[in-house]
PDB file as gemmi writes it, atoms N, CA and C in Angstrom:
CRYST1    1.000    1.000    1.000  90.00  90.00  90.00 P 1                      
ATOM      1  N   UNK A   1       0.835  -1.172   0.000  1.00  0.00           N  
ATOM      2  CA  UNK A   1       0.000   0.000   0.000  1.00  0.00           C  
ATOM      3  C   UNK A   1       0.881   1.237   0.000  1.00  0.00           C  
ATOM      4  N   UNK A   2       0.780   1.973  -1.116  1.00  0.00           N  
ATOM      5  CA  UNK A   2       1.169   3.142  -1.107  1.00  0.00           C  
ATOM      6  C   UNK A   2       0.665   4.663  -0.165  1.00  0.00           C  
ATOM      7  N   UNK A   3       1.603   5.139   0.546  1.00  0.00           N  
ATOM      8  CA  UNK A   3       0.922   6.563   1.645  1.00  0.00           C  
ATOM      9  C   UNK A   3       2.038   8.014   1.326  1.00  0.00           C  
ATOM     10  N   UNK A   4       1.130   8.714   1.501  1.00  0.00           N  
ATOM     11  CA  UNK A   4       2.097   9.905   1.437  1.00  0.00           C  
ATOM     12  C   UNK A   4       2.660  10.117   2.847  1.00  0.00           C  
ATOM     13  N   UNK A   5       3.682  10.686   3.021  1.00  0.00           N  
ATOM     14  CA  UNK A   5       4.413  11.122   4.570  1.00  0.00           C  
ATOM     15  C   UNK A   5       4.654  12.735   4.248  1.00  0.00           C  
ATOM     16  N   UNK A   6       3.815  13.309   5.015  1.00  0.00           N  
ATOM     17  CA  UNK A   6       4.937  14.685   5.557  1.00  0.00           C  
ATOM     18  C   UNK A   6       5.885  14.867   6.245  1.00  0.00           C  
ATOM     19  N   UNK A   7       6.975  15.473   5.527  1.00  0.00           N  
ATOM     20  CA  UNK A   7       7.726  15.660   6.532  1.00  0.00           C  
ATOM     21  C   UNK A   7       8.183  16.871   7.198  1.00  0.00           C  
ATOM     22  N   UNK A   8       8.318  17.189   8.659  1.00  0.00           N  
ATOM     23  CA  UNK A   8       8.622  18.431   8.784  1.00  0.00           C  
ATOM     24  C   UNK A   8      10.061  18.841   8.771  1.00  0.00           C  
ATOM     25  N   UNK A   9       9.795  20.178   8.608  1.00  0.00           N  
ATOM     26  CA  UNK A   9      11.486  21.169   8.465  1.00  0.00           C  
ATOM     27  C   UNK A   9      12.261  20.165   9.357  1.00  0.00           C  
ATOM     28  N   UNK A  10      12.364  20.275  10.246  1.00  0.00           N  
ATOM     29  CA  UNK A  10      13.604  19.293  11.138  1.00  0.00           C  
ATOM     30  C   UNK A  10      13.757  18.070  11.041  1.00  0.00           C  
ATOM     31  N   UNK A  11      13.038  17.230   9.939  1.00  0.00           N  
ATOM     32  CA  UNK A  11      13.575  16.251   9.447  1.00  0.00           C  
ATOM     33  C   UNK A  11      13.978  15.736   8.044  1.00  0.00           C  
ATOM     34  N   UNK A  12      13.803  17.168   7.286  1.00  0.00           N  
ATOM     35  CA  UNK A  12      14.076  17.407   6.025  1.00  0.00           C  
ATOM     36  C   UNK A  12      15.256  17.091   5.267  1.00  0.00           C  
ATOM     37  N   UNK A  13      15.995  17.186   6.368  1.00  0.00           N  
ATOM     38  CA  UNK A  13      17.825  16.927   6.241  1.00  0.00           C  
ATOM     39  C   UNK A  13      17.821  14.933   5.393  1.00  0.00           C  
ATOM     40  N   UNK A  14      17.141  14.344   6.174  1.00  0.00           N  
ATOM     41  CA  UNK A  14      17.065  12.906   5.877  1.00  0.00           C  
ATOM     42  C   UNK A  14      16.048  12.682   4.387  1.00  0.00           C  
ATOM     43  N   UNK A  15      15.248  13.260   3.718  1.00  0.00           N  
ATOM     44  CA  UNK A  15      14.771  13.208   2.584  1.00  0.00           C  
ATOM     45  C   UNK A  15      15.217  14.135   1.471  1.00  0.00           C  
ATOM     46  N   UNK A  16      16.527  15.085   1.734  1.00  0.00           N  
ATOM     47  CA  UNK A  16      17.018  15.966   0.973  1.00  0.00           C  
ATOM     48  C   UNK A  16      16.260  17.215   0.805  1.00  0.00           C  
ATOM     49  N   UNK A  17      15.813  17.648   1.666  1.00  0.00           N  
ATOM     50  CA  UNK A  17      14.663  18.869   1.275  1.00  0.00           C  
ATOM     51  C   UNK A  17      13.058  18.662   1.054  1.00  0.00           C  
ATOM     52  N   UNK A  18      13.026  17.044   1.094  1.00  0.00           N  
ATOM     53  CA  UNK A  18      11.265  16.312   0.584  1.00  0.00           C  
ATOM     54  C   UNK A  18      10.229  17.196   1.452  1.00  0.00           C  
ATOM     55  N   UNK A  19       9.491  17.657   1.092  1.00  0.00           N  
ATOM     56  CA  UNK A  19       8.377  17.874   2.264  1.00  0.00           C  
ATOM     57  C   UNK A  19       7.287  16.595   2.582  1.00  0.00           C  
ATOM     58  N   UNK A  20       7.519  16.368   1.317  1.00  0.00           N  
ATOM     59  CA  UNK A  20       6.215  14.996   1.193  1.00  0.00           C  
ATOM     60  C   UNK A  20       7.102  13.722   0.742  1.00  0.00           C  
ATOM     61  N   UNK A  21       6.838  12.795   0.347  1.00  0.00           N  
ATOM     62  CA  UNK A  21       7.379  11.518   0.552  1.00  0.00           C  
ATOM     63  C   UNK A  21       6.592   9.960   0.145  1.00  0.00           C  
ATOM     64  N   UNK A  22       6.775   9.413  -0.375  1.00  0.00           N  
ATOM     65  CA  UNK A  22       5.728   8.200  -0.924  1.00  0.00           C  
ATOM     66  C   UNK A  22       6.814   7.213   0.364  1.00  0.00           C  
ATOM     67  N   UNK A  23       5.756   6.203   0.658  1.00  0.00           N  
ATOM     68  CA  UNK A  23       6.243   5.374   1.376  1.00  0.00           C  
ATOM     69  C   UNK A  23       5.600   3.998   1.240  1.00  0.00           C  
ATOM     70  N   UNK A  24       6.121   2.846   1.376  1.00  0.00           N  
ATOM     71  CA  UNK A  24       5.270   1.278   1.399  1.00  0.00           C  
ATOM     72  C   UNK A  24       4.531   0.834   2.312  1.00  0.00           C  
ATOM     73  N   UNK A  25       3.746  -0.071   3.002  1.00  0.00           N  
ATOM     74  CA  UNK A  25       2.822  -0.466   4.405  1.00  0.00           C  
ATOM     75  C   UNK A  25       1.794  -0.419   4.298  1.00  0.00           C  
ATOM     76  N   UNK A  26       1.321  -1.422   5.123  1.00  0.00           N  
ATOM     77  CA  UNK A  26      -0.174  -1.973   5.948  1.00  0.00           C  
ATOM     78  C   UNK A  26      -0.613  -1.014   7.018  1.00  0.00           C  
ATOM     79  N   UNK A  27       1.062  -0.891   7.527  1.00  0.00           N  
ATOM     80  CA  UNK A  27       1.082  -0.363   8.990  1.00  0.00           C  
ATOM     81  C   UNK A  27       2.182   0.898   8.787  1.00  0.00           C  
ATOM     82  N   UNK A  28       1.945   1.512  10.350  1.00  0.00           N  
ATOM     83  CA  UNK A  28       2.550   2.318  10.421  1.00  0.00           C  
ATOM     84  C   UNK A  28       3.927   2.436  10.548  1.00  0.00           C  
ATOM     85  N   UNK A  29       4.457   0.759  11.035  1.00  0.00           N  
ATOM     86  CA  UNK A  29       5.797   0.148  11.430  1.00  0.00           C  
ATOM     87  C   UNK A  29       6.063  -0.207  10.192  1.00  0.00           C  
ATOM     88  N   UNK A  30       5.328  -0.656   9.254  1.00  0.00           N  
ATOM     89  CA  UNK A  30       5.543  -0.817   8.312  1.00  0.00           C  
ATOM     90  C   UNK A  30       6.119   0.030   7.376  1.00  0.00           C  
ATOM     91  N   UNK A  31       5.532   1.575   7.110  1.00  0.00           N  
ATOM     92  CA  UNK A  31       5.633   2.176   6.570  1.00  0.00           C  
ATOM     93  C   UNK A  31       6.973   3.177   7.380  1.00  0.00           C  
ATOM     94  N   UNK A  32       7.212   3.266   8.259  1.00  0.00           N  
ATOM     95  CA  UNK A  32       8.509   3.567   8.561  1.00  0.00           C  
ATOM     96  C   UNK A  32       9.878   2.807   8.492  1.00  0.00           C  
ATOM     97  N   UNK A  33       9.237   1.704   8.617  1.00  0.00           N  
ATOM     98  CA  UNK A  33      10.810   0.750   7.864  1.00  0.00           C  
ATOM     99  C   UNK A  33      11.266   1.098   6.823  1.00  0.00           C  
ATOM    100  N   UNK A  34      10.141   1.211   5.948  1.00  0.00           N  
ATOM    101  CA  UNK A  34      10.093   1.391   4.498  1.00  0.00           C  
ATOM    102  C   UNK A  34      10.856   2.815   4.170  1.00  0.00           C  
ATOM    103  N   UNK A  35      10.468   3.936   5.354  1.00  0.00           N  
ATOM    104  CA  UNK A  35      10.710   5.453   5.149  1.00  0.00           C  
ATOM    105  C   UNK A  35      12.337   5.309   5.582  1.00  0.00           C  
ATOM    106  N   UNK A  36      12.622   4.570   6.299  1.00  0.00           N  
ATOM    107  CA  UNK A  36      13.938   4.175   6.648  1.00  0.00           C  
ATOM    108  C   UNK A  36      14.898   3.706   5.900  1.00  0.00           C  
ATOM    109  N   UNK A  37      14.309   2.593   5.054  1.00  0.00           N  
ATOM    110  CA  UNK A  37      14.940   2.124   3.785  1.00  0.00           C  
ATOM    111  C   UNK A  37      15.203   3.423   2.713  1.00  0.00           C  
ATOM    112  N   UNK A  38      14.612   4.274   2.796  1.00  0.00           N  
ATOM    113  CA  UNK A  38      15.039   5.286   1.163  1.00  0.00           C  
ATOM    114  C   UNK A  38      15.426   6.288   1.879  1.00  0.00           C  
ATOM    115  N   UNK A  39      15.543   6.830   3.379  1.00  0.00           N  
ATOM    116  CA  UNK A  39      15.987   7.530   4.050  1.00  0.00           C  
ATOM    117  C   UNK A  39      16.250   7.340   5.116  1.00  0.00           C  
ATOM    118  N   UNK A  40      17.886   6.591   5.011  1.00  0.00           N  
ATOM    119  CA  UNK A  40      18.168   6.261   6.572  1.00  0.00           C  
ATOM    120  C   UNK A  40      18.378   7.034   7.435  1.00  0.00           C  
ATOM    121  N   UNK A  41      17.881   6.516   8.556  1.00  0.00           N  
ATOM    122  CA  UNK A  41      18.291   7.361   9.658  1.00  0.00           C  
ATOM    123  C   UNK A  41      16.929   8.053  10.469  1.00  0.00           C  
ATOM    124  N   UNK A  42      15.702   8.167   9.577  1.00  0.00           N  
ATOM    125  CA  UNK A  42      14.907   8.855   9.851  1.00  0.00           C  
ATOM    126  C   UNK A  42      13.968   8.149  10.879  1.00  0.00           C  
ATOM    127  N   UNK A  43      13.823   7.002  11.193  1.00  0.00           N  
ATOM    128  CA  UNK A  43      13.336   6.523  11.907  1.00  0.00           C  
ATOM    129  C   UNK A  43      13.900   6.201  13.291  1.00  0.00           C  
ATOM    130  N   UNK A  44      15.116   6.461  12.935  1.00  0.00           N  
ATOM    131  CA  UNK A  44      15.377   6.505  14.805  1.00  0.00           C  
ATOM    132  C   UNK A  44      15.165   8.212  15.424  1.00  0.00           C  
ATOM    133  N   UNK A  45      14.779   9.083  14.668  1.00  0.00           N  
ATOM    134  CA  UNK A  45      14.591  10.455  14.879  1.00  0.00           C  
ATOM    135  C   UNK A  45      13.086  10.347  15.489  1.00  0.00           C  
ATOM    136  N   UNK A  46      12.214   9.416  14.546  1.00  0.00           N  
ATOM    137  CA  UNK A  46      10.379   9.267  15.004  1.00  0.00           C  
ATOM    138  C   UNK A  46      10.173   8.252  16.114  1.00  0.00           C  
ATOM    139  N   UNK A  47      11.191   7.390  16.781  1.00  0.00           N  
ATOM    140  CA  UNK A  47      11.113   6.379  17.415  1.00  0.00           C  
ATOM    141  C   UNK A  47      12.004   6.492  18.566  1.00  0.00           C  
ATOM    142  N   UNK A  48      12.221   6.015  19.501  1.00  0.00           N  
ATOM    143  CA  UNK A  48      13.172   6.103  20.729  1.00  0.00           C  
ATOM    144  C   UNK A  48      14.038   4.575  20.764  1.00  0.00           C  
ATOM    145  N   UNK A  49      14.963   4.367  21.449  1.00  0.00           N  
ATOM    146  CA  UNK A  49      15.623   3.538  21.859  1.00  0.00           C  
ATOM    147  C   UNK A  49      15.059   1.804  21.927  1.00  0.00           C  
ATOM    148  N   UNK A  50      13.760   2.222  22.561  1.00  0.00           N  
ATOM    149  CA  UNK A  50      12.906   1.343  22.541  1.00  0.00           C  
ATOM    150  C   UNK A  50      12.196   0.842  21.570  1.00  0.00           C  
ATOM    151  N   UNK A  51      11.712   1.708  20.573  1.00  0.00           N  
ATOM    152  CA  UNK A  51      11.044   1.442  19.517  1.00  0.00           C  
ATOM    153  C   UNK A  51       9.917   1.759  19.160  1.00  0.00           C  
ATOM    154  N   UNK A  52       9.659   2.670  20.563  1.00  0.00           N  
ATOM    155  CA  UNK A  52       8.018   3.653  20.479  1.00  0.00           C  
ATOM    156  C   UNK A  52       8.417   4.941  20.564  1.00  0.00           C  
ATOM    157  N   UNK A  53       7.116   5.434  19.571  1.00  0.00           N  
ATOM    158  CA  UNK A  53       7.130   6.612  18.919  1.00  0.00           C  
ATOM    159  C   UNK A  53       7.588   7.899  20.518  1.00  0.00           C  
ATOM    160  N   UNK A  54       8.478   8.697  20.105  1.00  0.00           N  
ATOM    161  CA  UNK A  54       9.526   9.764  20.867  1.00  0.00           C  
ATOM    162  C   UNK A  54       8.379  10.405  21.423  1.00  0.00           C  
ATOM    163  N   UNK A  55       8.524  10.793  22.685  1.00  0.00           N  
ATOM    164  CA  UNK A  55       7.582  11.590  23.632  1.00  0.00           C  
ATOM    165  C   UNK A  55       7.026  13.006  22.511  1.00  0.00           C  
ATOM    166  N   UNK A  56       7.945  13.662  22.292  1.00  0.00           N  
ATOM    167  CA  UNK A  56       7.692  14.450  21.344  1.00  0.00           C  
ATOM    168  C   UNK A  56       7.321  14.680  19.797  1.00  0.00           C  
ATOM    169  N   UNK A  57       7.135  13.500  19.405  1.00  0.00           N  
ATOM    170  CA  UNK A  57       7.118  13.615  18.107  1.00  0.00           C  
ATOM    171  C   UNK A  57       5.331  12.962  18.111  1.00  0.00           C  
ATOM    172  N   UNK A  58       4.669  13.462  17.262  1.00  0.00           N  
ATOM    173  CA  UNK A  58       3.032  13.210  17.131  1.00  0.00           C  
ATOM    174  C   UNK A  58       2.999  12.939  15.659  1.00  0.00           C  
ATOM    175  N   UNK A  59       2.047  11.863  15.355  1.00  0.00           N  
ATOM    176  CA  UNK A  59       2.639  11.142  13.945  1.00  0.00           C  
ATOM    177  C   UNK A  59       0.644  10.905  13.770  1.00  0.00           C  
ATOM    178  N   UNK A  60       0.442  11.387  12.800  1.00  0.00           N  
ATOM    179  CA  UNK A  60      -1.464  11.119  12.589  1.00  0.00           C  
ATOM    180  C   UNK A  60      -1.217  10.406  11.424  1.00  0.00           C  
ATOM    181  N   UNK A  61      -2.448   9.523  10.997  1.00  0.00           N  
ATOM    182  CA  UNK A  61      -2.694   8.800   9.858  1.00  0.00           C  
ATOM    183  C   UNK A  61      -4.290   9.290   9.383  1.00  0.00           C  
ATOM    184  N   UNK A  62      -4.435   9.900   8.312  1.00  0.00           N  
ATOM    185  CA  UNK A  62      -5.194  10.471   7.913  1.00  0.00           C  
ATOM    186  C   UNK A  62      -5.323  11.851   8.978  1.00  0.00           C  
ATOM    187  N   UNK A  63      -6.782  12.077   9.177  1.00  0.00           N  
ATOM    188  CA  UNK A  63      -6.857  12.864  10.084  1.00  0.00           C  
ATOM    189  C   UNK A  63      -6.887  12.493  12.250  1.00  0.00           C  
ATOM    190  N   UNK A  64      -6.206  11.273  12.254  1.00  0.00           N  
ATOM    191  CA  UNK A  64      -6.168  10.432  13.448  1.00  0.00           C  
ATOM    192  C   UNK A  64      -4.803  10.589  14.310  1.00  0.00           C  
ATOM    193  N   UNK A  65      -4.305  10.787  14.974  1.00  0.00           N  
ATOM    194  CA  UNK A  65      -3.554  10.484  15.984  1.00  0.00           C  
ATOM    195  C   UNK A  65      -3.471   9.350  16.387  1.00  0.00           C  
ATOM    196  N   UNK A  66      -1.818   8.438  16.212  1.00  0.00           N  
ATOM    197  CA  UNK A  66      -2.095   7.206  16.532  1.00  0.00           C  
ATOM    198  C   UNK A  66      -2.285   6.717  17.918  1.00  0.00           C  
ATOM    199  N   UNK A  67      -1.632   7.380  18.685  1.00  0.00           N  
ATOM    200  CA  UNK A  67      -1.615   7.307  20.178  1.00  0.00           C  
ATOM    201  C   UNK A  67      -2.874   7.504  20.477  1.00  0.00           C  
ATOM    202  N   UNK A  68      -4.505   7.480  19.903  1.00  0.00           N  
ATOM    203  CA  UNK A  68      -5.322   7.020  20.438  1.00  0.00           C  
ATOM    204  C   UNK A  68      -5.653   5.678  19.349  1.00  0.00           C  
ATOM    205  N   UNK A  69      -4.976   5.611  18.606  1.00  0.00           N  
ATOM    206  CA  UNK A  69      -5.426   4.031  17.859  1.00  0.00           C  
ATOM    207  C   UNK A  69      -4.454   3.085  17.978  1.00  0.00           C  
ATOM    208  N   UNK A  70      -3.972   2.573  17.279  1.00  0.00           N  
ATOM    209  CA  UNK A  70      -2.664   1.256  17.541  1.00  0.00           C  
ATOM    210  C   UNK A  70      -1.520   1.364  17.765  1.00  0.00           C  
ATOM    211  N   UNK A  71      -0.911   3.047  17.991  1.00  0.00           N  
ATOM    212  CA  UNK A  71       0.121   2.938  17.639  1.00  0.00           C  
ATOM    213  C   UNK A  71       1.102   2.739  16.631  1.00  0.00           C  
ATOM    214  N   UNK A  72       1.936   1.645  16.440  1.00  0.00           N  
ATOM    215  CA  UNK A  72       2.593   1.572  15.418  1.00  0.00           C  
ATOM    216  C   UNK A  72       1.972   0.694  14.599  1.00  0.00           C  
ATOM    217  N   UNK A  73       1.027  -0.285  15.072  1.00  0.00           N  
ATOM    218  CA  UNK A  73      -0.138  -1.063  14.712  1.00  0.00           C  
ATOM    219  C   UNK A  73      -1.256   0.036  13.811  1.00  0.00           C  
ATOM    220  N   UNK A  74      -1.325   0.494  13.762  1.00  0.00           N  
ATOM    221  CA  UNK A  74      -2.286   1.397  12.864  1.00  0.00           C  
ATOM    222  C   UNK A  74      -2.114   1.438  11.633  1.00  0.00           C  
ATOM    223  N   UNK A  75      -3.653   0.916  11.378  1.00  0.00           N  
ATOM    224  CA  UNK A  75      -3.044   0.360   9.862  1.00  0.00           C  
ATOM    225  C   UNK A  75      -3.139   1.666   8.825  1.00  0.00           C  
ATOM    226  N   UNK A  76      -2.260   1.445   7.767  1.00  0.00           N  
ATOM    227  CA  UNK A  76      -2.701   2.848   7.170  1.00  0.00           C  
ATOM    228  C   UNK A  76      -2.837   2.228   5.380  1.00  0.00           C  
ATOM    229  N   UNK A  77      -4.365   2.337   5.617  1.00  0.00           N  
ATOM    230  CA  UNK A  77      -4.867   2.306   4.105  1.00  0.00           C  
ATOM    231  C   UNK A  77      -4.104   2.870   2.788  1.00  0.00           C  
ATOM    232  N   UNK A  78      -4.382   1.830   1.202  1.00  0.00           N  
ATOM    233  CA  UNK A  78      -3.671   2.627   0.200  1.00  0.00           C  
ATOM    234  C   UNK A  78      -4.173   4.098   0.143  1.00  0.00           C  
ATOM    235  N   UNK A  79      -3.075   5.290  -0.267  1.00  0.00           N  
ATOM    236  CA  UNK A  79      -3.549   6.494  -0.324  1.00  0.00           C  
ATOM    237  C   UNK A  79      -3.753   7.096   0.534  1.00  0.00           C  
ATOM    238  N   UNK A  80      -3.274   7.001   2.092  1.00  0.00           N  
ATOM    239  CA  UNK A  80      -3.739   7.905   3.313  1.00  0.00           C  
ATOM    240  C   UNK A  80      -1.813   8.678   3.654  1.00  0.00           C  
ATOM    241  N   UNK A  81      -2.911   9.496   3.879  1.00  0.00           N  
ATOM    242  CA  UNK A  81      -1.576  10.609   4.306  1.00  0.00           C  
ATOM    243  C   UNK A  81      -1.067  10.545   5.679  1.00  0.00           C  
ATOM    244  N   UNK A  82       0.108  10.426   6.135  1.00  0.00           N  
ATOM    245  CA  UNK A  82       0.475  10.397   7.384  1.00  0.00           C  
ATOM    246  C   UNK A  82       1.325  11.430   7.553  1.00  0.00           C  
ATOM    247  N   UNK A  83       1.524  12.314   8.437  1.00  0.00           N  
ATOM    248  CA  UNK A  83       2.024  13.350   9.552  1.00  0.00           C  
ATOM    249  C   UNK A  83       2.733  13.309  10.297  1.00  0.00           C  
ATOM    250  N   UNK A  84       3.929  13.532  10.219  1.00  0.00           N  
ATOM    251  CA  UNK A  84       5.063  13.551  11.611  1.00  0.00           C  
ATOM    252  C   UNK A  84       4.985  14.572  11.484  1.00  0.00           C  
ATOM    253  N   UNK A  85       4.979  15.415  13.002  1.00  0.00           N  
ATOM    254  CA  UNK A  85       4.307  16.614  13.780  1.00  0.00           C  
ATOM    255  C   UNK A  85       5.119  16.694  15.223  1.00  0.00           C  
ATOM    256  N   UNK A  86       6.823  17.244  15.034  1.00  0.00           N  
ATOM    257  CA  UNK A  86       7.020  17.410  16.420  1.00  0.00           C  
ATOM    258  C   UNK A  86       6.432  18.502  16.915  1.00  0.00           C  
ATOM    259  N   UNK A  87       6.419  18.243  18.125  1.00  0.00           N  
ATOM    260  CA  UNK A  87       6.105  19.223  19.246  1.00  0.00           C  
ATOM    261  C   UNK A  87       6.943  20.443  19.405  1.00  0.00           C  
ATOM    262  N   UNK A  88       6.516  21.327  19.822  1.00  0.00           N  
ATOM    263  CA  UNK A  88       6.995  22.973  19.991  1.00  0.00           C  
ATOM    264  C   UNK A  88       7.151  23.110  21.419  1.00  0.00           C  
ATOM    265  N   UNK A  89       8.053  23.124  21.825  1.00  0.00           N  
ATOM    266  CA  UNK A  89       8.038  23.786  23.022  1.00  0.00           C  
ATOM    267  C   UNK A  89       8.938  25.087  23.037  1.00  0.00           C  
ATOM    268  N   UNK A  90       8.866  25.770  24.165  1.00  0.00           N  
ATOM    269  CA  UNK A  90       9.669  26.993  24.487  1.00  0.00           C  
ATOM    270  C   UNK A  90       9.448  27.474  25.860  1.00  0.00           C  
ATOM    271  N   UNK A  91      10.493  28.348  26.482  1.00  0.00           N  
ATOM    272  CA  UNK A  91       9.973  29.227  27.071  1.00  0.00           C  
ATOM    273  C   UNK A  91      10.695  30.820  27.222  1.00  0.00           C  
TER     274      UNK A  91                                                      
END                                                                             
C-alpha cells in the first residue's frame, strides 16, 4: 500500500529537502521501515531507543492520531496521508 508522509522542516535533512514523501505499508511500522529504507536514519529520529514513537514527536494517519489508535499497529490504508508533527516547546 502506497501513503504519502509529511515531513517536517527538522527532518528534512534525511529526505534531501522532501516535504512529502511516498512510502510502502499496511502499517505504520511498516511504513517507517520502508521510510527508513530510502531515508536512513529517519526513523530513529520518530522512534526512541525502545522502539516507540519519541515523547515528542506526534505522527497522525489520515486525520487520526495514533496514540489514540494502535500505535505503530495502525493500519494505514492505500492512499492515506500520514504526519510527523514534532512538538513545539519553548519558554
Amino acid at each position: 500500500m502506497s501513503v504519502s508522509v509529511r515531513i517536517p522542516t527538522i527532518l528534512r535533512t534525511y529526505t534531501g529537502g522532501e516535504s512529502e514523501v511516498s512510502a510502502e505499508g499496511d502499517t505504520l511500522a511498516a511504513v517507517l521501515d520502508d521510510l527508513d529504507a530510502s531515508y536512513s536514519g529517519i526513523k530513529g529520529r520518530i522512534l526512541d531507543e525502545a522502539g516507540k514513537l519519541r515523547r515528542f514527536v506526534n505522527v497522525y494517519v489520515g486525520n487520526d492520531d495514533v496514540r489514540f489508535l494502535e500505535e505503530l499497529e495502525t493500519a494505514t490504508p492505500d492512499g492515506v496521508q500520514i504526519s510527523v508533527i514534532p512538538a513545539v516547546a519553548g519558554g
